[in-house]
PDB file of C-alpha atoms in Angstrom:
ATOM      1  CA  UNK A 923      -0.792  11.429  15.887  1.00 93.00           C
ATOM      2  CA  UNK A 924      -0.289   8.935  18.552  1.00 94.00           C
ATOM      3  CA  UNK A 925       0.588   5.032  17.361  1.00 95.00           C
ATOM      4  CA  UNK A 926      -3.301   3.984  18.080  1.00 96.00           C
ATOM      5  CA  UNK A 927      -4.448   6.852  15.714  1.00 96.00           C
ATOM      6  CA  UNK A 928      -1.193   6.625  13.157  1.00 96.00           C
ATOM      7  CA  UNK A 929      -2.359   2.710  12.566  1.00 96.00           C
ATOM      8  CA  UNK A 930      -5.699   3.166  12.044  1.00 96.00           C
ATOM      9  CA  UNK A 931      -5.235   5.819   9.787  1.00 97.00           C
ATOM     10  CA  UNK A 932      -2.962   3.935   7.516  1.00 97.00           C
ATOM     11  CA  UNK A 933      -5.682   0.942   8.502  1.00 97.00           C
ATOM     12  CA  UNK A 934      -8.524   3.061   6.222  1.00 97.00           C
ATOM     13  CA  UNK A 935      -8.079   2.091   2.449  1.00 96.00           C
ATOM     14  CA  UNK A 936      -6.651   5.238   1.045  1.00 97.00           C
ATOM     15  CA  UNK A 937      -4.587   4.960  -1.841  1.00 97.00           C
ATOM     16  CA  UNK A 938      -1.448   5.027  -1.062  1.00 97.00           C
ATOM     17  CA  UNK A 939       1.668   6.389  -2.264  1.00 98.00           C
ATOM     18  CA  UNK A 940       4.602   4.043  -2.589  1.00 98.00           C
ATOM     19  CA  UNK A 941       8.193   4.851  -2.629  1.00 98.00           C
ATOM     20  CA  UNK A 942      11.407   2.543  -3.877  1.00 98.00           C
ATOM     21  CA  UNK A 943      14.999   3.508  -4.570  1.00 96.00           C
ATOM     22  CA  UNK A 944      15.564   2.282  -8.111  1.00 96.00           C
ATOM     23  CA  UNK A 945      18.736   2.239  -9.675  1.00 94.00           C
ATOM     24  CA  UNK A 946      19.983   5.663  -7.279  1.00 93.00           C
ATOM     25  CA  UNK A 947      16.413   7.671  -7.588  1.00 96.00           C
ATOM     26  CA  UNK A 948      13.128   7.597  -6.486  1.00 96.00           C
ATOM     27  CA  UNK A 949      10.216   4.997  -8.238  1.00 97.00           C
ATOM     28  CA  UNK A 950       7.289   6.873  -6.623  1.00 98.00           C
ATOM     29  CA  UNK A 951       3.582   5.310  -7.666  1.00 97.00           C
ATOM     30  CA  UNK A 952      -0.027   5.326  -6.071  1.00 97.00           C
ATOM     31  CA  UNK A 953      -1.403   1.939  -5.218  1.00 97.00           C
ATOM     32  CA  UNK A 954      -3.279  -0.225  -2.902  1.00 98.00           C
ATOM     33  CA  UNK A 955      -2.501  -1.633   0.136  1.00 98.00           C
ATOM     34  CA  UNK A 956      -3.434  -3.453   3.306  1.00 98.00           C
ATOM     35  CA  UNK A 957      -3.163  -2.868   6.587  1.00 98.00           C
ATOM     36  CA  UNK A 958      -3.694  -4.330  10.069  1.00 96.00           C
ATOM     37  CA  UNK A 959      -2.606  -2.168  13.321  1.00 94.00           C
ATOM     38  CA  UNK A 960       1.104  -3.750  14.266  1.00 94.00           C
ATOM     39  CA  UNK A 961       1.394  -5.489  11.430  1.00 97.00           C
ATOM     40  CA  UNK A 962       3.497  -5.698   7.856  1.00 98.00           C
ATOM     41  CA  UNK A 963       2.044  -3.355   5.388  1.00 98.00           C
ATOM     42  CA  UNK A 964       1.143  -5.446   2.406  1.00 98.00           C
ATOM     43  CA  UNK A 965       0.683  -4.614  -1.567  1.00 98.00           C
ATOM     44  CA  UNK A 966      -0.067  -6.746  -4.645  1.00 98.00           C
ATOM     45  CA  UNK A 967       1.833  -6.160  -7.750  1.00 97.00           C
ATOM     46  CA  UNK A 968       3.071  -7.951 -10.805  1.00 96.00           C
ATOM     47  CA  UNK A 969       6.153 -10.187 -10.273  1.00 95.00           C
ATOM     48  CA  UNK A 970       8.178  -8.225 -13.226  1.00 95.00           C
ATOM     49  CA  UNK A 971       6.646  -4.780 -12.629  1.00 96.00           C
ATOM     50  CA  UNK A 972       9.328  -2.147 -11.953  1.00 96.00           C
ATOM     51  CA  UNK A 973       8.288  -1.607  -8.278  1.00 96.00           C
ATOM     52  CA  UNK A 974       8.841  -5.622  -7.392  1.00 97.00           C
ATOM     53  CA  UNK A 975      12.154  -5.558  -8.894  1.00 97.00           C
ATOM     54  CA  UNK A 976      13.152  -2.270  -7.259  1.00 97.00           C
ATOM     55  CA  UNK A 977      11.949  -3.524  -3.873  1.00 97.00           C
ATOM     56  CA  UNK A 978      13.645  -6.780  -4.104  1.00 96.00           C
ATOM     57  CA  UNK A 979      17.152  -5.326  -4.673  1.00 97.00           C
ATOM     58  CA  UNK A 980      16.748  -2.114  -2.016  1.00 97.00           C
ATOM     59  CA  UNK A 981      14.880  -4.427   0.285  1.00 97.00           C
ATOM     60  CA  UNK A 982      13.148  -1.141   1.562  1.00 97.00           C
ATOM     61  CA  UNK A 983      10.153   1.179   0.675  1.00 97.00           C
ATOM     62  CA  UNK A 984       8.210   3.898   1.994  1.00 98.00           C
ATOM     63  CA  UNK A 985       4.427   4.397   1.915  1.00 98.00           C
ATOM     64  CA  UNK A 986       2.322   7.505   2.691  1.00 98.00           C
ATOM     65  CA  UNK A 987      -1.205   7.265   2.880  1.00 98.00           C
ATOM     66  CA  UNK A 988      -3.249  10.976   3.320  1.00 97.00           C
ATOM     67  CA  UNK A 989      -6.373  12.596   3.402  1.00 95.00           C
ATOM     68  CA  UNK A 990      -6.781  15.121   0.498  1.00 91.00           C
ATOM     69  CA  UNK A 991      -9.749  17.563   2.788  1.00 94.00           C
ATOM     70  CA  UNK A 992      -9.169  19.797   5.298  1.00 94.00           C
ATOM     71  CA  UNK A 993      -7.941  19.126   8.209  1.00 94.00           C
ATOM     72  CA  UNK A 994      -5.278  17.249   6.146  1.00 95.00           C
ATOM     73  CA  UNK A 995      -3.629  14.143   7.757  1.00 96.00           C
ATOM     74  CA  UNK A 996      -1.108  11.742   6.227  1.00 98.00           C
ATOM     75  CA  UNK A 997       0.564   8.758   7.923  1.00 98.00           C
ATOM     76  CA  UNK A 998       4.302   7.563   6.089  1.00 98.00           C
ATOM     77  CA  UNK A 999       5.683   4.564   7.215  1.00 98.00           C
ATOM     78  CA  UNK A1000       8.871   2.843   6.179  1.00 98.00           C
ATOM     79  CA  UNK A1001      10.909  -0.249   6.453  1.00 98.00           C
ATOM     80  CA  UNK A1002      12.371  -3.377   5.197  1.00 98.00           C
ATOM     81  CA  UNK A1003      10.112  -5.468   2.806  1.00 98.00           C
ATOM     82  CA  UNK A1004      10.382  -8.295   0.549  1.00 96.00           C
ATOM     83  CA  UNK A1005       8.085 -10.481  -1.893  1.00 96.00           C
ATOM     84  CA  UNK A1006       6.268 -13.216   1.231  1.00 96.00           C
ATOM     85  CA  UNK A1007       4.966 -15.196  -1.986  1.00 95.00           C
ATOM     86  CA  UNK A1008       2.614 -15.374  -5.065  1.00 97.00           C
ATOM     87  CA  UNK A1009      -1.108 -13.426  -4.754  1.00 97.00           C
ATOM     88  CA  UNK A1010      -3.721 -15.866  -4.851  1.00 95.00           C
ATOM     89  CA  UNK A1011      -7.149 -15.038  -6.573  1.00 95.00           C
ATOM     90  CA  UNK A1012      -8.320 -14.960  -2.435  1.00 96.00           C
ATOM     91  CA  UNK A1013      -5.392 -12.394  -1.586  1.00 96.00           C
ATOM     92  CA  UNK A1014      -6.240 -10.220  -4.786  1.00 97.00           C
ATOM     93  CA  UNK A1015     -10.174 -10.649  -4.478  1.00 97.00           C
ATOM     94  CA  UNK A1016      -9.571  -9.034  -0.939  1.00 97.00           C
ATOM     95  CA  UNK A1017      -7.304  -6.173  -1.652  1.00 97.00           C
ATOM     96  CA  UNK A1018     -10.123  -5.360  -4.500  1.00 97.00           C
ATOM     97  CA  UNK A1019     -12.909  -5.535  -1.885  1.00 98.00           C
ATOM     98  CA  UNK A1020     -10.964  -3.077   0.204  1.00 97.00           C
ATOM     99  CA  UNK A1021     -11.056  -0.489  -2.265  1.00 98.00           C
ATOM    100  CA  UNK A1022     -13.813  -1.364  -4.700  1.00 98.00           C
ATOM    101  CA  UNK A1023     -16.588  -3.039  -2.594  1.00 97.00           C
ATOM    102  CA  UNK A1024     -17.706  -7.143  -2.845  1.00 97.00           C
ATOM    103  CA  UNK A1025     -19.378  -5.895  -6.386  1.00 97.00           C
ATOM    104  CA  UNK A1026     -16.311  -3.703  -8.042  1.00 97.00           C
ATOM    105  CA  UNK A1027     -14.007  -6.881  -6.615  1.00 97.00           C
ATOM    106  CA  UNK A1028     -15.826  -9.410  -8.865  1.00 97.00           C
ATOM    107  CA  UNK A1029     -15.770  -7.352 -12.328  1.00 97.00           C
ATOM    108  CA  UNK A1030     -12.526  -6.179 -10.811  1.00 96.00           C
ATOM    109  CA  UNK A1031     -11.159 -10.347 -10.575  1.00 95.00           C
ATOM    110  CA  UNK A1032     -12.806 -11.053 -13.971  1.00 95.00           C
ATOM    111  CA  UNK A1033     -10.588  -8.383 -15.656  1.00 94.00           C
ATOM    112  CA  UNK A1034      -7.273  -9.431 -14.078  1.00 93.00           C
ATOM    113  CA  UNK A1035      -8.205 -13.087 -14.780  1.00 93.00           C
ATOM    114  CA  UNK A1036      -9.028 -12.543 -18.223  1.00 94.00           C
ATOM    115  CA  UNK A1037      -6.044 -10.977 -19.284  1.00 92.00           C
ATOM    116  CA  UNK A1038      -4.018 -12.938 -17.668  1.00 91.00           C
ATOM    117  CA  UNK A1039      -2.338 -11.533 -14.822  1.00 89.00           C
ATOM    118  CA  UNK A1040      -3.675 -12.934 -12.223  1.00 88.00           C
ATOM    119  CA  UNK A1041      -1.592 -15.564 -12.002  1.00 91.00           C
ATOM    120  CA  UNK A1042       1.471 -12.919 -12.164  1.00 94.00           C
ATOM    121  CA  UNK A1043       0.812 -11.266  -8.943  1.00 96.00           C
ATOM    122  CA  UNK A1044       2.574 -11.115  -5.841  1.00 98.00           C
ATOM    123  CA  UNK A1045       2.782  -9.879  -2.091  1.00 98.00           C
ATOM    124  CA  UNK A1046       4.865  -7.538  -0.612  1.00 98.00           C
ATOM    125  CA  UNK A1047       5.602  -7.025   2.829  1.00 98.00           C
ATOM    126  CA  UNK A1048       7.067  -3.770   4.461  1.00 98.00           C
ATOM    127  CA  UNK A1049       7.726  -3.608   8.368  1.00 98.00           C
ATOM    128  CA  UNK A1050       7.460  -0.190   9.720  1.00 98.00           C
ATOM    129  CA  UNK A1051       9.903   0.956  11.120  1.00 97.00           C
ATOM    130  CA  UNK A1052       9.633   4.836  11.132  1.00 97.00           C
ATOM    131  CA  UNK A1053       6.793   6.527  10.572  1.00 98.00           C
ATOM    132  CA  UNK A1054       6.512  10.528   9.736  1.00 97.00           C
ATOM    133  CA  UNK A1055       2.620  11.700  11.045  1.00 97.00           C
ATOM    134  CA  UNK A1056       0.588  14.934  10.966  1.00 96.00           C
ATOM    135  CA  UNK A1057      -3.101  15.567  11.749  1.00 96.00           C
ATOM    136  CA  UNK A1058      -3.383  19.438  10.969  1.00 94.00           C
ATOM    137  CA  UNK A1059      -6.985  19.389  12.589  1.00 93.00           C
ATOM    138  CA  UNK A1060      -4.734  18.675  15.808  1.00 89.00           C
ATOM    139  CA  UNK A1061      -3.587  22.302  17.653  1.00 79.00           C
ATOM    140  CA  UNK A1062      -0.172  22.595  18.000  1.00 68.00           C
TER     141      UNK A1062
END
């Protein structure tokens, strides 16, 4: 793929795939994400889930985001990230919009808020800095 296709590939909301070395192996788990073209990559998570405390002492990750129907394409970028701050309702009702529509974002806001953990969330950031590409409907 070429950079203009590779970003707004990993632009579409597919459910990504993220990877963190924790404690010598692997912490591999689907989740959302957002994504502008030449900027961070940027997921919401609890502030004591496994994958924020695994990010914030490798300071790294890896995400790969793919289409599951022929021609298959996945985009994999990688690079230094860190917690940027605390998810506000705004920040989560967003990332919920992205994948569940204005509709699935409300009842999707009213379940986080009632249990609790909406006030537990935060953002990650991730730079890319390599990416791995392939777009088998491409020849060659």
């Amino acid at each position: 793929m070429s950079r203009a296709e590779r970003e707004q590939f990993l632009a579409q909301p597919h459910v990504g795939v993220l990877s963190v070395l924790e404690d010598g192996a692997p912490l591999t788990i689907p989740i959302w994400y957002g994504y502008l073209a030449g900027g961070p990559v940027s997921v919401i998570t609890g502030r004591d889930s496994r994958k924020a405390r695994a990010v914030q002492t490798a300071g790294w990750l890896s995400l790969c985001a793919q289409d599951e129907a022929w021609p298959y394409k996945y985009v994999t970028a990688s690079g230094p990230a860190s917690v940027v701050g605390p998810a506000g309702h705004a920040d989560q009702r967003a990332m919920a919009a992205r994948y569940l529509g204005d509709q699935g974002a409300d009842e999707y806001m009213a379940w986080v808020t009632a249990s609790g953990e909406a006030d537990e969330q935060i953002v990650i950031e991730m730079t890319p800095q390599t990416w791995l590409t392939v777009d088998y409907g491409k020849p060659g």
